[in-house]
Short mmCIF file of C-alpha atoms in Angstrom, two decimals:
data_model
loop_
_atom_site.label_atom_id
_atom_site.label_comp_id
_atom_site.label_asym_id
_atom_site.label_seq_id
_atom_site.Cartn_x
_atom_site.Cartn_y
_atom_site.Cartn_z
CA MET A 561 0.00 0.05 0.06
CA LEU A 562 1.28 3.51 -0.74
CA ARG A 563 1.56 5.26 2.48
CA ARG A 564 3.12 8.66 1.34
CA ILE A 565 4.15 10.45 -1.75
CA TYR A 566 6.16 13.51 -1.67
CA VAL A 567 6.99 15.74 -4.62
CA ASP A 568 8.91 18.89 -4.80
CA ASN A 569 9.73 21.09 -7.84
CA PHE A 570 7.76 18.97 -10.46
CA ARG A 571 5.52 21.05 -12.48
CA CYS A 572 2.84 22.42 -10.17
CA LEU A 573 3.75 20.03 -7.23
CA VAL A 574 6.09 22.07 -4.98
CA ASN A 575 6.57 20.72 -1.43
CA PHE A 576 3.58 18.58 -2.02
CA GLU A 577 2.69 15.59 0.23
CA PHE A 578 -0.12 13.22 -0.14
CA ARG A 579 -1.02 10.24 2.15
CA PRO A 580 -3.63 8.18 0.38
CA GLU A 581 -6.03 5.77 2.11
CA SER A 582 -7.51 2.55 0.72
CA VAL A 583 -10.02 4.03 -1.77
CA ASN A 584 -9.44 7.69 -2.89
CA LEU A 585 -11.55 10.02 -4.74
CA LEU A 586 -9.42 12.91 -6.26
CA LEU A 587 -11.33 15.97 -7.12
CA GLY A 588 -10.53 19.48 -8.33
CA LYS A 589 -10.73 21.88 -11.22
CA ASN A 590 -8.94 21.16 -14.48
CA GLY A 591 -5.27 22.08 -14.05
CA SER A 592 -5.31 21.54 -10.21
CA GLY A 593 -2.61 18.98 -10.22
CA LYS A 594 -4.58 15.70 -10.01
CA SER A 595 -3.13 14.13 -13.16
CA THR A 596 0.34 15.56 -12.44
CA LEU A 597 0.40 13.46 -9.28
CA PHE A 598 -0.03 10.45 -11.54
CA ASP A 599 2.62 11.60 -13.90
CA ALA A 600 5.02 12.09 -10.98
CA MET A 601 4.36 8.48 -9.91
CA LYS A 602 5.08 7.21 -13.48
CA ALA A 603 8.17 9.32 -13.54
CA ILE A 604 9.63 7.58 -10.44
CA GLU A 605 8.91 4.19 -11.95
CA SER A 606 10.48 5.13 -15.34
CA VAL A 607 13.62 6.32 -13.58
CA LEU A 608 13.83 3.19 -11.39
CA PHE A 609 13.68 0.99 -14.54
CA GLY A 610 16.42 2.73 -16.46
CA GLN A 611 14.68 5.24 -18.83
CA PRO A 612 16.96 8.28 -19.63
CA LEU A 613 16.52 11.07 -17.13
CA SER A 614 16.43 13.64 -19.86
CA THR A 615 13.36 11.92 -21.35
CA VAL A 616 11.57 11.32 -18.04
CA LEU A 617 12.44 14.63 -16.22
CA SER A 618 13.23 17.27 -18.83
CA PRO A 619 13.68 20.84 -17.88
CA ALA A 620 10.09 21.44 -18.93
CA SER A 621 9.00 19.64 -15.83
CA LEU A 622 10.48 22.27 -13.63
CA PRO A 623 7.96 24.91 -12.49
CA TRP A 624 8.63 28.02 -14.61
CA TRP A 625 8.41 30.39 -11.65
CA ASP A 626 10.85 28.47 -9.41
CA THR A 627 14.52 29.07 -9.74
CA ARG A 628 15.66 25.87 -7.88
CA ARG A 629 17.13 23.21 -10.21
CA VAL A 630 16.62 20.15 -8.00
CA GLN A 631 13.59 17.98 -8.12
CA ARG A 632 12.85 15.66 -5.11
CA PHE A 633 10.55 12.58 -4.89
CA GLU A 634 9.83 10.48 -1.85
CA VAL A 635 7.81 7.29 -1.73
CA GLU A 636 6.71 5.21 1.12
CA ILE A 637 5.19 1.71 0.56
CA SER A 638 4.09 -0.70 3.28
CA GLU A 639 3.79 -4.41 2.19
CA GLY A 640 4.09 -7.80 3.70
CA GLY A 641 5.18 -6.43 7.10
CA ASN A 642 7.96 -4.34 5.53
CA GLU A 643 8.28 -0.57 5.19
CA PHE A 644 9.99 0.69 2.03
CA ASN A 645 11.19 4.33 1.93
CA TYR A 646 12.71 5.69 -1.25
CA VAL A 647 14.19 9.04 -2.08
CA LEU A 648 15.13 10.45 -5.34
CA ALA A 649 16.67 13.90 -6.11
CA VAL A 650 17.53 15.03 -9.61
CA ARG A 651 19.58 18.11 -10.43
CA HIS A 652 19.09 19.96 -13.78
CA SER A 653 21.74 22.03 -15.58
CA ASP A 654 21.64 24.20 -18.77
CA ARG A 655 24.65 22.63 -20.07
CA GLU A 656 24.39 18.98 -19.17
CA THR A 657 21.77 16.15 -18.89
CA PRO A 658 19.96 15.72 -15.56
CA THR A 659 21.90 14.04 -12.77
CA ILE A 660 20.80 12.00 -9.71
CA VAL A 661 22.32 13.79 -6.75
CA GLU A 662 20.64 11.65 -4.07
CA GLU A 663 19.04 8.25 -4.13
CA ARG A 664 18.20 6.22 -1.02
CA LEU A 665 16.31 3.13 -0.28
CA VAL A 666 15.64 2.19 3.38
CA VAL A 667 13.74 -0.95 4.37
CA ASP A 668 12.58 -1.24 8.01
CA ASN A 669 15.09 1.57 9.01
CA VAL A 670 17.96 -0.38 7.34
CA ALA A 671 19.66 1.38 4.38
CA GLN A 672 19.88 -0.78 1.26
CA LEU A 673 21.40 1.83 -0.87
CA SER A 674 22.61 5.42 -0.49
CA LEU A 675 23.90 7.72 -3.34
CA VAL A 676 24.84 11.24 -2.32
CA ASN A 677 26.76 13.59 -4.67
CA GLY A 678 28.47 10.91 -6.70
CA LEU A 679 29.25 8.39 -4.03
CA LEU A 680 27.25 5.19 -3.84
CA THR A 681 27.19 3.23 -0.46
CA LEU A 682 26.09 -0.37 -0.35
CA PRO A 683 25.89 -2.54 2.72
CA SER A 684 27.89 -5.29 0.91
CA VAL A 685 30.84 -2.93 -0.03
CA SER A 686 33.25 -1.52 2.45
CA LYS A 687 33.88 1.70 0.79
CA PRO A 688 31.72 4.08 -1.23
CA ILE A 689 31.78 3.64 -4.98
CA PRO A 690 32.05 6.67 -7.47
CA PHE A 691 28.88 6.76 -9.39
CA GLU A 692 27.97 9.50 -11.94
CA GLY A 693 24.25 9.48 -11.26
CA LYS A 694 23.21 9.49 -14.98
CA GLN A 695 20.68 6.83 -14.14
CA SER A 696 19.28 5.17 -11.11
CA ALA A 697 21.60 2.97 -9.11
CA LEU A 698 18.77 0.64 -8.50
CA ALA A 699 18.25 0.42 -12.22
CA THR A 700 21.83 -0.80 -12.78
CA GLY A 701 21.44 -3.83 -10.56
CA LEU A 702 24.44 -2.80 -8.44
CA ALA A 703 22.40 -2.97 -5.33
CA SER A 704 20.58 -6.12 -6.11
CA THR A 705 19.34 -8.00 -3.03
CA THR A 706 16.16 -9.67 -2.10
CA LEU A 707 14.70 -6.49 -0.61
CA THR A 708 15.75 -4.15 -3.49
CA THR A 709 14.30 -6.59 -6.00
CA ARG A 710 11.24 -6.73 -3.95
CA PHE A 711 10.87 -3.02 -3.86
CA LEU A 712 11.27 -2.78 -7.65
CA THR A 713 8.54 -5.42 -8.03
CA LEU A 714 6.28 -3.39 -5.76
CA VAL A 715 6.84 -0.20 -7.83
CA ARG A 716 5.91 -2.15 -10.95
CA ARG A 717 2.70 -2.91 -9.16
CA VAL A 718 1.68 0.66 -8.67
CA LEU A 719 -0.36 0.91 -11.83
CA VAL A 720 -1.54 4.17 -13.53
CA PHE A 721 -4.03 4.37 -16.48
CA ARG A 722 -5.25 7.21 -18.51
CA LEU A 723 -7.18 5.30 -21.17
CA ASN A 724 -7.46 6.61 -24.84
CA PRO A 725 -9.67 4.35 -26.88
CA TRP A 726 -8.62 6.03 -30.15
CA SER A 727 -5.08 4.71 -29.61
CA PHE A 728 -6.03 1.01 -29.24
CA ASP A 729 -4.26 -1.30 -31.65
CA ILE A 730 -6.63 -3.59 -33.57
CA ASP A 731 -4.32 -6.56 -33.53
CA ALA A 732 -1.05 -7.94 -31.99
CA ARG A 733 1.79 -9.87 -33.42
CA GLU A 734 3.49 -10.05 -29.98
CA GLU A 735 2.61 -10.48 -26.35
CA ASN A 736 2.91 -7.67 -23.78
CA ALA A 737 2.89 -8.51 -20.13
CA MET A 738 2.22 -4.83 -19.10
CA LEU A 739 -0.74 -2.89 -20.19
CA ASN A 740 0.19 0.56 -21.47
CA ILE A 741 -1.06 3.58 -19.51
CA ASP A 742 -3.35 4.54 -22.49
CA GLY A 743 -4.47 0.92 -23.01
CA SER A 744 -3.25 1.08 -26.56
CA ASN A 745 -1.76 -2.51 -26.38
CA LEU A 746 -4.78 -4.12 -24.89
CA VAL A 747 -4.96 -6.84 -27.58
CA ALA A 748 -1.23 -7.69 -26.95
CA PHE A 749 -1.70 -7.64 -23.26
CA LEU A 750 -4.75 -9.92 -23.52
CA ARG A 751 -2.77 -12.31 -25.84
CA SER A 752 -0.09 -12.53 -23.08
CA TRP A 753 -2.67 -12.94 -20.34
CA SER A 754 -4.39 -15.84 -22.11
CA GLN A 755 -1.09 -17.71 -22.15
CA ALA A 756 0.39 -16.72 -18.80
CA ASP A 757 -2.78 -16.69 -16.69
CA PRO A 758 -5.61 -18.47 -18.47
CA GLU A 759 -7.87 -18.35 -15.42
CA ALA A 760 -7.46 -14.50 -15.19
CA PHE A 761 -8.20 -14.17 -18.91
CA VAL A 762 -11.36 -16.16 -18.58
CA GLU A 763 -12.44 -14.13 -15.60
CA TRP A 764 -11.81 -10.96 -17.64
CA LYS A 765 -13.95 -12.30 -20.42
CA ARG A 766 -16.73 -13.12 -17.94
CA ARG A 767 -16.72 -9.57 -16.56
CA ALA A 768 -16.44 -7.99 -20.04
CA LEU A 769 -19.37 -10.03 -21.41
CA ARG A 770 -21.43 -8.95 -18.39
CA ALA A 771 -20.55 -5.33 -19.23
CA LEU A 772 -21.29 -5.89 -23.01
CA PRO A 773 -24.15 -8.41 -23.12
CA HIS A 774 -24.91 -7.76 -26.69
CA PHE A 775 -21.87 -9.89 -27.64
CA GLY A 776 -22.17 -13.62 -27.47
CA ASP A 777 -18.38 -14.09 -26.90
CA LEU A 778 -15.06 -12.38 -27.06
CA GLN A 779 -12.08 -14.14 -28.71
CA LEU A 780 -8.54 -13.62 -29.87
CA LYS A 781 -8.74 -14.81 -33.38
CA GLU A 782 -5.85 -15.38 -35.85
CA LEU A 783 -7.45 -13.77 -38.90
CA VAL A 784 -3.92 -12.96 -40.36
CA PRO A 785 -1.08 -15.52 -39.94
CA GLY A 786 1.02 -14.75 -36.88
CA SER A 787 -1.38 -11.96 -35.56
CA ARG A 788 -4.19 -12.04 -33.06
CA MET A 789 -7.31 -9.76 -33.27
CA LEU A 790 -9.84 -9.14 -30.56
CA VAL A 791 -13.28 -9.88 -31.91
CA GLY A 792 -16.77 -10.02 -30.55
CA THR A 793 -19.35 -12.48 -31.88
CA LYS A 794 -22.98 -11.64 -32.56
CA GLN A 795 -25.74 -13.73 -33.95
CA ILE A 796 -27.30 -12.02 -37.00
CA ASP A 797 -30.14 -13.83 -38.89
CA GLY A 798 -28.97 -17.06 -37.43
CA LYS A 799 -25.40 -16.62 -38.45
CA GLU A 800 -22.42 -15.76 -36.24
CA LYS A 801 -20.86 -12.43 -37.13
CA LEU A 802 -17.35 -11.40 -36.19
CA LEU A 803 -16.74 -7.78 -35.16
CA ASN A 804 -13.05 -6.68 -34.62
CA ILE A 805 -12.10 -4.04 -32.09
CA ALA A 806 -11.81 -1.40 -34.75
CA SER A 807 -15.64 -1.58 -35.06
CA PHE A 808 -16.19 -1.23 -31.32
CA SER A 809 -17.39 2.04 -29.96
CA GLU A 810 -14.94 4.14 -27.77
CA GLY A 811 -17.09 3.36 -24.74
CA GLU A 812 -16.86 -0.42 -25.52
CA ARG A 813 -13.11 -0.29 -25.89
CA VAL A 814 -12.79 1.59 -22.53
CA ARG A 815 -15.08 -1.02 -20.78
CA LEU A 816 -12.93 -3.84 -22.15
CA ALA A 817 -9.76 -2.19 -20.90
CA LEU A 818 -11.25 -1.29 -17.42
CA GLN A 819 -12.43 -4.88 -17.00
CA ALA A 820 -8.84 -5.91 -17.70
CA ILE A 821 -7.47 -3.44 -15.25
CA ALA A 822 -9.96 -4.59 -12.56
CA GLY A 823 -8.30 -8.04 -12.75
CA LEU A 824 -4.63 -6.79 -12.32
CA GLY A 825 -2.84 -7.55 -9.00
CA GLY A 826 -1.58 -4.07 -8.39
CA ILE A 827 -0.84 -2.87 -4.90
CA ALA A 828 -2.24 0.46 -5.95
CA ILE A 829 -4.18 1.33 -9.11
CA GLY A 830 -4.69 5.05 -10.30
CA LEU A 831 -7.45 5.74 -12.76
CA ASP A 832 -7.38 9.07 -14.48
CA GLU A 833 -11.03 9.87 -15.50
CA PRO A 834 -12.00 6.17 -16.20
CA ASP A 835 -15.53 7.21 -16.79
CA ASN A 836 -14.80 9.17 -19.94
CA PHE A 837 -16.80 7.74 -22.88
CA LEU A 838 -19.19 6.05 -20.53
CA ALA A 839 -22.95 6.59 -20.21
CA PRO A 840 -24.20 7.44 -16.62
CA SER A 841 -25.85 3.96 -16.39
CA GLU A 842 -22.54 2.32 -17.22
CA VAL A 843 -20.51 4.12 -14.50
CA GLN A 844 -21.61 2.46 -11.29
CA PRO A 845 -21.14 -1.20 -12.54
CA ILE A 846 -17.52 -0.31 -13.49
CA LEU A 847 -16.79 1.39 -10.19
CA ARG A 848 -18.20 -1.48 -8.24
CA SER A 849 -15.73 -3.78 -9.83
CA PHE A 850 -12.90 -1.58 -8.40
CA THR A 851 -14.41 -0.99 -4.92
CA LEU A 852 -16.72 -3.84 -3.70
CA ASP A 853 -15.19 -6.55 -5.89
CA ARG A 854 -11.51 -5.57 -5.64
CA SER A 855 -8.79 -7.43 -3.74
CA PRO A 856 -8.40 -6.00 -0.20
CA ALA A 857 -4.70 -5.62 -0.91
CA SER A 858 -5.39 -3.26 -3.87
CA GLN A 859 -5.39 0.40 -3.11
CA LEU A 860 -7.49 2.67 -5.54
CA LEU A 861 -7.00 6.36 -6.57
CA ILE A 862 -9.60 7.73 -8.97
CA VAL A 863 -9.53 11.11 -10.72
CA THR A 864 -12.96 12.10 -11.97
CA HIS A 865 -15.22 15.03 -13.02
CA HIS A 866 -18.10 12.62 -13.76
CA PRO A 867 -21.23 13.30 -11.42
CA GLU A 868 -22.11 9.62 -11.17
CA SER A 869 -18.61 8.69 -10.06
CA ILE A 870 -18.50 11.55 -7.52
CA ASP A 871 -21.81 10.61 -6.05
CA TYR A 872 -20.94 6.80 -5.87
CA LEU A 873 -17.46 7.25 -4.39
CA ALA A 874 -18.21 10.17 -2.03
CA SER A 875 -18.36 7.85 1.01
CA TYR A 876 -14.74 6.98 0.55
CA ALA A 877 -11.67 9.19 1.29
CA THR A 878 -12.20 12.27 -0.77
CA TRP A 879 -9.41 14.78 -1.57
CA LEU A 880 -9.77 18.25 -3.11
CA PHE A 881 -6.87 19.45 -5.16
CA GLU A 882 -6.53 23.29 -5.41
CA ARG A 883 -4.04 25.70 -7.03
CA THR A 884 -2.84 28.56 -4.91
CA ASP A 885 -2.40 32.07 -6.23
CA GLU A 886 1.33 31.28 -6.67
CA GLY A 887 0.48 28.28 -8.91
CA LEU A 888 1.21 25.58 -6.34
CA THR A 889 -0.95 22.58 -5.84
CA ARG A 890 -2.39 21.72 -2.41
CA VAL A 891 -4.49 18.92 -1.31
CA ARG A 892 -6.92 18.59 1.62
CA ARG A 893 -9.37 16.12 2.90
CA TYR A 894 -12.90 16.96 1.87
CA GLU A 895 -15.89 15.98 3.83
CA PHE A 896 -19.35 16.08 2.26
CA ASP A 897 -22.18 17.43 4.50
CA ARG A 898 -24.92 14.80 4.16
CA ALA A 899 -27.03 16.38 7.01
CA GLU A 900 -28.70 18.68 4.50
CA GLY A 901 -29.43 16.03 2.07
CA GLU A 902 -27.53 17.64 -0.63
CA ARG A 903 -25.96 15.54 -3.47
CA PRO A 904 -22.11 15.30 -3.33
CA THR A 905 -21.86 16.70 -6.77
CA ASP A 906 -23.85 19.74 -5.86
CA ALA A 907 -21.79 20.30 -2.72
CA LEU A 908 -18.57 20.04 -4.71
CA LEU A 909 -19.74 22.54 -7.25
CA SER A 910 -20.43 25.00 -4.42
CA ALA A 911 -17.04 24.27 -2.88
CA LEU A 912 -15.22 24.99 -6.15
CA SER A 913 -17.13 28.06 -7.17
#
């Protein structure tokens, strides 16, 4: 479970701290920093798995009004009786690519790795090692232990999605074990899932057909040699008709992807406006699969502007994101006043006006 996320000097997040609970409803005006929090989470993951710093944290990610050149990220994860505390600080320069000036991983108050100003300290090595900081020390494998490997696995299981049905591929020649943030590789992911975890794939199909009852079945068909295409079957005039994903509506594609995400074993799942492209009657069944039907170990963070989602999720931890006059994002716990019988959506509109 994510216990704490701290971000400093990343876009509108300056000295920003967030302590999520089990189910979290993230609300606020457009541009208030909700999606930026998810972007910061993805940036940490990307750095930890070796992506170039200049790509993940470009100078454009610095707030334009802040003259400081160092960005800082801190993450606390509690899992399986262990407490993982990770720190990452990146310095920007006008002449050079970004450099990691601090990186630490502490597990249960014991340091597993410490990089400070070019010197890397490891428990298994007697003296500090010179390290340039052009990439994460954890990404290099230099600090590979059971605990560091477990931490990286946990980071991989913090999943963030911002679905874009227009980007979905219609077929897949390869298998992808990870679903892209925009869901574009859904077919490749399902192809992998059907082989690696057939039971999970069958369960996804069951949920998807319940959400899309006008289909008789959903299959991965080899219509072109070496490639798989996701098709839905329908009975028309007594004959079976195959419809590939290209002919699905945007809402149908989103529902298929959300039902896949609902079956993932993430320790935390972030959904950025999952209700886009959904009709009001379709919202609650989808949200129910992430709240009532979810694994108790799975934490949920949902960004939404959809009235149906707000009204459904208002009984959970609700957080209001706001931008100050200086352009900084601040978050506060928001409590709906139900004594007056006011709908949560109406109360929120009043709070934001």
